[in-house]
Amino acid sequence: AQSVTQLDSQVPVFEEAPVELRCNYSSSVSVYLFWYVQYPNQGLQLLLKYLSGSTLVKGINGFEAEFNKSQTSFHLRKPSVHISDTAEYFCAVKDSSYTLIFGSGTRLLVRP
Amino acid sequence: GAGVSQSPSNKVTEKGKDVELRCDPISGHTALYWYRQSLGQGLEFLIYFQGNSAPDKSGLPSDRFSAERTGGSVSTLTIQRTQQEDSAVYLCASSLTREGAEAFFGQGTRLTVV
C-alpha cells in the first residue's frame, strides 16, 4: 500500500528566511502528487500539484515543489516566508489505486 | 452547492450510541473520500468512493464503521456503538475525477464521544 512520509513534524523559521518541507512516498510507479495547507481553524486547500511534465511545479502564495522520481520525493519550498505562512502542510499521493493518501503533516511556524 | 458540505458540524454523543455523518459533494464530482483527523494529527484515510462503489475501504478502523454513497452524490458515514477513541474531526472530500483532479474538502464534522 502507498505511504507518505513527512519526517519533520514541526519546522520553525524566521520571517523572510527560505524553507523546505520534506515529503517522501513509497511507490515508484506513476503517481499524482499534491501539497495541501491547513491554516488555523480552517479547512484544507490545495497549494500545488504534480500530474506530469515539468518536475518543478509552482503553486499559490509563492510556493513551489520539485518531483524527484529516483528519490521518490516531492519537497515543498519557499524562498522567503511570511508570518501568514504559519500553518499545517500536508503532502498527499495518489497512485493507480486512485486512493488519496496523506502524510502526517508538518507544522510551519514562522517567527518575526 | 458551491463546495463540499458536511453535517452536522459538531456532534456530541454518548458512548455506545450510533452516529451518522453526512457529506454532500460538489455536484458532478465522481470521487469521494472520507478521512479522520485526530487532534494535532494527520489525515487518516477511511474510504474512497468512485460513483456509488467503494474500491478501497481498507482504512475503516473496525466493523463498527461503514459508509455508503447513493445516486453518485450524498455519502453517509455511520459509526455504531461509538467509543471515546472515535472522537475526532471527520473530513469529506470530493474530486471531479479519480485521476489528478484536485480534491476539495468540507469543513468537517467534529465528533465528541462522552
PDB file of C-alpha atoms in Angstrom:
ATOM      1  CA  ALA A   1       0.000   0.000   0.000  1.00  0.00           C
ATOM      2  CA  GLN A   2       1.070   3.528  -0.702  1.00  0.00           C
ATOM      3  CA  SER A   3       2.515   5.549   2.174  1.00  0.00           C
ATOM      4  CA  VAL A   4       3.678   9.132   2.576  1.00  0.00           C
ATOM      5  CA  THR A   5       6.399  10.271   4.974  1.00  0.00           C
ATOM      6  CA  GLN A   6       6.819  13.787   6.253  1.00  0.00           C
ATOM      7  CA  LEU A   7       9.816  13.473   8.525  1.00  0.00           C
ATOM      8  CA  ASP A   8       9.559  16.917  10.111  1.00  0.00           C
ATOM      9  CA  SER A   9       6.596  17.330  12.436  1.00  0.00           C
ATOM     10  CA  GLN A  10       7.436  20.982  13.043  1.00  0.00           C
ATOM     11  CA  VAL A  11       9.689  23.459  11.252  1.00  0.00           C
ATOM     12  CA  PRO A  12      10.425  26.774  12.974  1.00  0.00           C
ATOM     13  CA  VAL A  13      11.823  29.511  10.745  1.00  0.00           C
ATOM     14  CA  PHE A  14      12.344  33.248  10.909  1.00  0.00           C
ATOM     15  CA  GLU A  15      10.345  35.572   8.697  1.00  0.00           C
ATOM     16  CA  GLU A  16      11.898  36.192   5.254  1.00  0.00           C
ATOM     17  CA  ALA A  17      14.071  33.077   5.539  1.00  0.00           C
ATOM     18  CA  PRO A  18      13.798  30.229   2.994  1.00  0.00           C
ATOM     19  CA  VAL A  19      12.097  26.990   3.955  1.00  0.00           C
ATOM     20  CA  GLU A  20      11.893  23.419   2.666  1.00  0.00           C
ATOM     21  CA  LEU A  21       9.293  20.915   3.858  1.00  0.00           C
ATOM     22  CA  ARG A  22      10.186  17.342   3.032  1.00  0.00           C
ATOM     23  CA  CYS A  23       7.931  14.650   1.591  1.00  0.00           C
ATOM     24  CA  ASN A  24       8.778  11.123   0.506  1.00  0.00           C
ATOM     25  CA  TYR A  25       6.394   8.487  -0.808  1.00  0.00           C
ATOM     26  CA  SER A  26       6.692   4.729  -1.086  1.00  0.00           C
ATOM     27  CA  SER A  27       5.626   3.837  -4.605  1.00  0.00           C
ATOM     28  CA  SER A  28       7.896   4.209  -7.594  1.00  0.00           C
ATOM     29  CA  VAL A  29       5.132   3.742 -10.155  1.00  0.00           C
ATOM     30  CA  SER A  30       3.251   6.597 -11.730  1.00  0.00           C
ATOM     31  CA  VAL A  31       1.770   8.872  -9.130  1.00  0.00           C
ATOM     32  CA  TYR A  32      -0.008  12.152  -8.754  1.00  0.00           C
ATOM     33  CA  LEU A  33       1.417  14.375  -6.017  1.00  0.00           C
ATOM     34  CA  PHE A  34      -0.196  17.172  -4.024  1.00  0.00           C
ATOM     35  CA  TRP A  35       0.561  19.647  -1.277  1.00  0.00           C
ATOM     36  CA  TYR A  36      -2.314  20.966   0.841  1.00  0.00           C
ATOM     37  CA  VAL A  37      -2.263  23.685   3.514  1.00  0.00           C
ATOM     38  CA  GLN A  38      -4.471  23.971   6.579  1.00  0.00           C
ATOM     39  CA  TYR A  39      -4.462  27.378   8.251  1.00  0.00           C
ATOM     40  CA  PRO A  40      -5.505  27.526  11.920  1.00  0.00           C
ATOM     41  CA  ASN A  41      -9.189  26.711  12.332  1.00  0.00           C
ATOM     42  CA  GLN A  42      -9.708  26.448   8.585  1.00  0.00           C
ATOM     43  CA  GLY A  43     -10.212  23.652   6.073  1.00  0.00           C
ATOM     44  CA  LEU A  44      -7.646  22.181   3.727  1.00  0.00           C
ATOM     45  CA  GLN A  45      -6.855  23.901   0.460  1.00  0.00           C
ATOM     46  CA  LEU A  46      -4.633  22.921  -2.428  1.00  0.00           C
ATOM     47  CA  LEU A  47      -1.237  24.618  -2.720  1.00  0.00           C
ATOM     48  CA  LEU A  48       0.010  22.824  -5.818  1.00  0.00           C
ATOM     49  CA  LYS A  49       0.001  19.516  -7.645  1.00  0.00           C
ATOM     50  CA  TYR A  50       2.175  17.445  -9.953  1.00  0.00           C
ATOM     51  CA  LEU A  51       0.475  15.322 -12.602  1.00  0.00           C
ATOM     52  CA  SER A  52       3.093  15.045 -15.364  1.00  0.00           C
ATOM     53  CA  GLY A  53       5.558  17.105 -17.364  1.00  0.00           C
ATOM     54  CA  SER A  54       7.955  19.581 -15.784  1.00  0.00           C
ATOM     55  CA  THR A  55       9.249  18.330 -12.466  1.00  0.00           C
ATOM     56  CA  LEU A  56       9.196  21.829 -10.950  1.00  0.00           C
ATOM     57  CA  VAL A  57       5.690  22.875 -10.031  1.00  0.00           C
ATOM     58  CA  LYS A  58       4.666  26.343  -8.909  1.00  0.00           C
ATOM     59  CA  GLY A  59       1.701  26.937  -6.667  1.00  0.00           C
ATOM     60  CA  ILE A  60      -0.094  29.677  -4.817  1.00  0.00           C
ATOM     61  CA  ASN A  61       1.476  32.100  -2.348  1.00  0.00           C
ATOM     62  CA  GLY A  62       4.974  31.721  -3.828  1.00  0.00           C
ATOM     63  CA  PHE A  63       5.387  28.027  -3.010  1.00  0.00           C
ATOM     64  CA  GLU A  64       6.960  25.529  -5.383  1.00  0.00           C
ATOM     65  CA  ALA A  65       7.789  21.828  -5.271  1.00  0.00           C
ATOM     66  CA  GLU A  66      10.073  19.538  -7.184  1.00  0.00           C
ATOM     67  CA  PHE A  67       9.199  15.986  -8.182  1.00  0.00           C
ATOM     68  CA  ASN A  68      12.165  13.620  -7.975  1.00  0.00           C
ATOM     69  CA  LYS A  69      11.248  10.192  -9.276  1.00  0.00           C
ATOM     70  CA  SER A  70      14.533   8.481  -8.406  1.00  0.00           C
ATOM     71  CA  GLN A  71      14.324   9.645  -4.789  1.00  0.00           C
ATOM     72  CA  THR A  72      10.516   9.327  -4.631  1.00  0.00           C
ATOM     73  CA  SER A  73      10.374  12.817  -3.147  1.00  0.00           C
ATOM     74  CA  PHE A  74       8.228  15.903  -3.586  1.00  0.00           C
ATOM     75  CA  HIS A  75       9.706  18.577  -1.323  1.00  0.00           C
ATOM     76  CA  LEU A  76       7.964  21.927  -0.888  1.00  0.00           C
ATOM     77  CA  ARG A  77       9.961  25.155  -0.905  1.00  0.00           C
ATOM     78  CA  LYS A  78       9.522  28.875  -0.498  1.00  0.00           C
ATOM     79  CA  PRO A  79      12.410  31.343  -0.876  1.00  0.00           C
ATOM     80  CA  SER A  80      11.087  33.834   1.691  1.00  0.00           C
ATOM     81  CA  VAL A  81       8.344  33.061   4.204  1.00  0.00           C
ATOM     82  CA  HIS A  82       5.872  35.404   5.865  1.00  0.00           C
ATOM     83  CA  ILE A  83       4.177  35.258   9.228  1.00  0.00           C
ATOM     84  CA  SER A  84       0.964  34.432   7.383  1.00  0.00           C
ATOM     85  CA  ASP A  85       2.505  31.187   6.111  1.00  0.00           C
ATOM     86  CA  THR A  86       2.221  29.717   9.606  1.00  0.00           C
ATOM     87  CA  ALA A  87       0.040  26.649   9.065  1.00  0.00           C
ATOM     88  CA  GLU A  88      -0.002  22.857   8.783  1.00  0.00           C
ATOM     89  CA  TYR A  89       1.220  21.493   5.452  1.00  0.00           C
ATOM     90  CA  PHE A  90       0.219  18.080   4.154  1.00  0.00           C
ATOM     91  CA  CYS A  91       1.766  16.107   1.326  1.00  0.00           C
ATOM     92  CA  ALA A  92      -0.531  13.649  -0.484  1.00  0.00           C
ATOM     93  CA  VAL A  93      -0.080  10.950  -3.111  1.00  0.00           C
ATOM     94  CA  LYS A  94      -2.450   9.189  -5.462  1.00  0.00           C
ATOM     95  CA  ASP A  95      -1.275   6.123  -7.396  1.00  0.00           C
ATOM     96  CA  SER A  96      -3.037   3.747  -9.754  1.00  0.00           C
ATOM     97  CA  SER A  97      -5.425   2.711  -6.997  1.00  0.00           C
ATOM     98  CA  TYR A  98      -6.748   6.313  -7.012  1.00  0.00           C
ATOM     99  CA  THR A  99      -6.823   6.379  -3.224  1.00  0.00           C
ATOM    100  CA  LEU A 100      -5.543   9.749  -1.968  1.00  0.00           C
ATOM    101  CA  ILE A 101      -3.135   9.156   0.912  1.00  0.00           C
ATOM    102  CA  PHE A 102      -1.830  11.937   3.148  1.00  0.00           C
ATOM    103  CA  GLY A 103       1.307  12.308   5.203  1.00  0.00           C
ATOM    104  CA  SER A 104       1.206  13.159   8.900  1.00  0.00           C
ATOM    105  CA  GLY A 105       1.747  16.855   8.235  1.00  0.00           C
ATOM    106  CA  THR A 106       4.416  19.445   9.012  1.00  0.00           C
ATOM    107  CA  ARG A 107       3.647  22.456  11.161  1.00  0.00           C
ATOM    108  CA  LEU A 108       5.436  25.519   9.772  1.00  0.00           C
ATOM    109  CA  LEU A 109       5.973  28.116  12.467  1.00  0.00           C
ATOM    110  CA  VAL A 110       7.190  31.476  11.177  1.00  0.00           C
ATOM    111  CA  ARG A 111       8.696  33.764  13.802  1.00  0.00           C
ATOM    112  CA  PRO A 112       9.220  37.521  13.479  1.00  0.00           C
TER     113      PRO A 112
ATOM    114  CA  GLY B   1     -23.840  23.916  -3.702  1.00  0.00           C
ATOM    115  CA  ALA B   2     -20.581  25.719  -4.308  1.00  0.00           C
ATOM    116  CA  GLY B   3     -18.489  23.492  -2.076  1.00  0.00           C
ATOM    117  CA  VAL B   4     -18.424  20.255  -0.141  1.00  0.00           C
ATOM    118  CA  SER B   5     -20.965  20.391   2.655  1.00  0.00           C
ATOM    119  CA  GLN B   6     -20.817  18.267   5.790  1.00  0.00           C
ATOM    120  CA  SER B   7     -23.399  17.914   8.509  1.00  0.00           C
ATOM    121  CA  PRO B   8     -23.611  18.205  11.372  1.00  0.00           C
ATOM    122  CA  SER B   9     -20.664  20.496  12.001  1.00  0.00           C
ATOM    123  CA  ASN B  10     -20.498  19.306  15.612  1.00  0.00           C
ATOM    124  CA  LYS B  11     -21.847  16.170  17.237  1.00  0.00           C
ATOM    125  CA  VAL B  12     -21.658  15.143  20.872  1.00  0.00           C
ATOM    126  CA  THR B  13     -22.816  11.624  21.569  1.00  0.00           C
ATOM    127  CA  GLU B  14     -22.790   9.188  24.439  1.00  0.00           C
ATOM    128  CA  LYS B  15     -20.542   6.168  24.348  1.00  0.00           C
ATOM    129  CA  GLY B  16     -22.351   3.225  22.784  1.00  0.00           C
ATOM    130  CA  LYS B  17     -24.707   5.276  20.617  1.00  0.00           C
ATOM    131  CA  ASP B  18     -24.726   5.173  16.804  1.00  0.00           C
ATOM    132  CA  VAL B  19     -23.979   8.292  14.755  1.00  0.00           C
ATOM    133  CA  GLU B  20     -24.416   9.234  11.107  1.00  0.00           C
ATOM    134  CA  LEU B  21     -22.265  11.821   9.404  1.00  0.00           C
ATOM    135  CA  ARG B  22     -23.333  13.268   6.083  1.00  0.00           C
ATOM    136  CA  CYS B  23     -21.342  14.580   3.143  1.00  0.00           C
ATOM    137  CA  ASP B  24     -22.740  16.459   0.145  1.00  0.00           C
ATOM    138  CA  PRO B  25     -20.015  16.608  -2.510  1.00  0.00           C
ATOM    139  CA  ILE B  26     -19.687  19.167  -5.247  1.00  0.00           C
ATOM    140  CA  SER B  27     -22.197  18.392  -7.983  1.00  0.00           C
ATOM    141  CA  GLY B  28     -20.714  16.217 -10.719  1.00  0.00           C
ATOM    142  CA  HIS B  29     -17.749  15.019  -8.691  1.00  0.00           C
ATOM    143  CA  THR B  30     -17.356  11.293  -9.146  1.00  0.00           C
ATOM    144  CA  ALA B  31     -14.738  10.585  -6.475  1.00  0.00           C
ATOM    145  CA  LEU B  32     -15.454  10.986  -2.764  1.00  0.00           C
ATOM    146  CA  TYR B  33     -13.131  10.412   0.188  1.00  0.00           C
ATOM    147  CA  TRP B  34     -13.587  10.181   3.952  1.00  0.00           C
ATOM    148  CA  TYR B  35     -10.776  10.934   6.393  1.00  0.00           C
ATOM    149  CA  ARG B  36     -10.393  11.159  10.158  1.00  0.00           C
ATOM    150  CA  GLN B  37      -8.224  13.816  11.771  1.00  0.00           C
ATOM    151  CA  SER B  38      -7.493  13.456  15.458  1.00  0.00           C
ATOM    152  CA  LEU B  39      -6.267  16.419  17.484  1.00  0.00           C
ATOM    153  CA  GLY B  40      -2.875  17.522  16.179  1.00  0.00           C
ATOM    154  CA  GLN B  41      -2.628  14.537  13.860  1.00  0.00           C
ATOM    155  CA  GLY B  42      -2.595  13.975  10.137  1.00  0.00           C
ATOM    156  CA  LEU B  43      -5.394  12.752   7.899  1.00  0.00           C
ATOM    157  CA  GLU B  44      -6.193   9.082   8.348  1.00  0.00           C
ATOM    158  CA  PHE B  45      -7.761   7.627   5.196  1.00  0.00           C
ATOM    159  CA  LEU B  46     -11.035   5.788   5.806  1.00  0.00           C
ATOM    160  CA  ILE B  47     -12.755   5.033   2.497  1.00  0.00           C
ATOM    161  CA  TYR B  48     -12.859   6.076  -1.162  1.00  0.00           C
ATOM    162  CA  PHE B  49     -15.902   6.032  -3.440  1.00  0.00           C
ATOM    163  CA  GLN B  50     -15.934   6.146  -7.217  1.00  0.00           C
ATOM    164  CA  GLY B  51     -19.567   6.736  -8.096  1.00  0.00           C
ATOM    165  CA  ASN B  52     -21.556   4.559  -5.708  1.00  0.00           C
ATOM    166  CA  SER B  53     -18.857   1.902  -5.432  1.00  0.00           C
ATOM    167  CA  ALA B  54     -16.120   1.759  -2.817  1.00  0.00           C
ATOM    168  CA  PRO B  55     -12.988   0.374  -4.493  1.00  0.00           C
ATOM    169  CA  ASP B  56     -10.980   0.976  -1.332  1.00  0.00           C
ATOM    170  CA  LYS B  57     -12.417   0.659   2.156  1.00  0.00           C
ATOM    171  CA  SER B  58      -9.168  -0.518   3.672  1.00  0.00           C
ATOM    172  CA  GLY B  59      -8.954   2.411   6.058  1.00  0.00           C
ATOM    173  CA  LEU B  60     -12.116   1.692   8.028  1.00  0.00           C
ATOM    174  CA  PRO B  61     -10.737   1.001  11.529  1.00  0.00           C
ATOM    175  CA  SER B  62     -13.272  -1.617  12.570  1.00  0.00           C
ATOM    176  CA  ASP B  63     -16.561  -3.235  11.570  1.00  0.00           C
ATOM    177  CA  ARG B  64     -18.328  -0.547  13.628  1.00  0.00           C
ATOM    178  CA  PHE B  65     -17.590   1.824  10.754  1.00  0.00           C
ATOM    179  CA  SER B  66     -19.499   1.729   7.479  1.00  0.00           C
ATOM    180  CA  ALA B  67     -20.228   4.122   4.648  1.00  0.00           C
ATOM    181  CA  GLU B  68     -22.451   4.326   1.645  1.00  0.00           C
ATOM    182  CA  ARG B  69     -22.986   6.635  -1.266  1.00  0.00           C
ATOM    183  CA  THR B  70     -26.199   6.933  -3.213  1.00  0.00           C
ATOM    184  CA  GLY B  71     -27.019   8.458  -6.576  1.00  0.00           C
ATOM    185  CA  GLY B  72     -23.354   9.166  -7.107  1.00  0.00           C
ATOM    186  CA  SER B  73     -23.800  12.053  -4.734  1.00  0.00           C
ATOM    187  CA  VAL B  74     -24.513  12.128  -0.994  1.00  0.00           C
ATOM    188  CA  SER B  75     -22.458   9.902   1.270  1.00  0.00           C
ATOM    189  CA  THR B  76     -23.129   8.821   4.843  1.00  0.00           C
ATOM    190  CA  LEU B  77     -20.511   7.556   7.283  1.00  0.00           C
ATOM    191  CA  THR B  78     -22.036   5.530  10.111  1.00  0.00           C
ATOM    192  CA  ILE B  79     -20.294   4.672  13.356  1.00  0.00           C
ATOM    193  CA  GLN B  80     -22.046   2.098  15.502  1.00  0.00           C
ATOM    194  CA  ARG B  81     -21.585   1.703  19.242  1.00  0.00           C
ATOM    195  CA  THR B  82     -19.308   4.729  19.439  1.00  0.00           C
ATOM    196  CA  GLN B  83     -16.232   4.651  21.653  1.00  0.00           C
ATOM    197  CA  GLN B  84     -14.236   7.526  23.124  1.00  0.00           C
ATOM    198  CA  GLU B  85     -11.372   6.834  20.724  1.00  0.00           C
ATOM    199  CA  ASP B  86     -13.739   7.661  17.854  1.00  0.00           C
ATOM    200  CA  SER B  87     -13.627  11.313  18.898  1.00  0.00           C
ATOM    201  CA  ALA B  88     -12.066  13.262  16.024  1.00  0.00           C
ATOM    202  CA  VAL B  89     -12.857  15.535  13.100  1.00  0.00           C
ATOM    203  CA  TYR B  90     -14.251  13.585  10.181  1.00  0.00           C
ATOM    204  CA  LEU B  91     -13.444  15.166   6.828  1.00  0.00           C
ATOM    205  CA  CYS B  92     -15.030  14.533   3.470  1.00  0.00           C
ATOM    206  CA  ALA B  93     -13.507  15.482   0.117  1.00  0.00           C
ATOM    207  CA  SER B  94     -14.645  15.163  -3.483  1.00  0.00           C
ATOM    208  CA  SER B  95     -12.915  15.476  -6.837  1.00  0.00           C
ATOM    209  CA  LEU B  96     -14.174  15.732 -10.374  1.00  0.00           C
ATOM    210  CA  THR B  97     -12.351  12.625 -11.498  1.00  0.00           C
ATOM    211  CA  ARG B  98     -10.454   9.847  -9.807  1.00  0.00           C
ATOM    212  CA  GLU B  99      -7.182  10.779 -11.529  1.00  0.00           C
ATOM    213  CA  GLY B 100      -5.295  14.006 -10.959  1.00  0.00           C
ATOM    214  CA  ALA B 101      -8.118  16.406 -10.246  1.00  0.00           C
ATOM    215  CA  GLU B 102      -7.908  18.456  -7.064  1.00  0.00           C
ATOM    216  CA  ALA B 103      -9.796  17.151  -4.049  1.00  0.00           C
ATOM    217  CA  PHE B 104     -11.987  19.778  -2.376  1.00  0.00           C
ATOM    218  CA  PHE B 105     -12.576  19.408   1.345  1.00  0.00           C
ATOM    219  CA  GLY B 106     -15.543  20.135   3.527  1.00  0.00           C
ATOM    220  CA  GLN B 107     -15.216  21.846   6.892  1.00  0.00           C
ATOM    221  CA  GLY B 108     -15.606  18.559   8.713  1.00  0.00           C
ATOM    222  CA  THR B 109     -17.756  17.135  11.480  1.00  0.00           C
ATOM    223  CA  ARG B 110     -16.266  17.328  14.956  1.00  0.00           C
ATOM    224  CA  LEU B 111     -17.380  14.203  16.820  1.00  0.00           C
ATOM    225  CA  THR B 112     -17.055  14.034  20.577  1.00  0.00           C
ATOM    226  CA  VAL B 113     -17.917  10.805  22.365  1.00  0.00           C
ATOM    227  CA  VAL B 114     -18.557  11.273  26.082  1.00  0.00           C
TER     228      VAL B 114
END
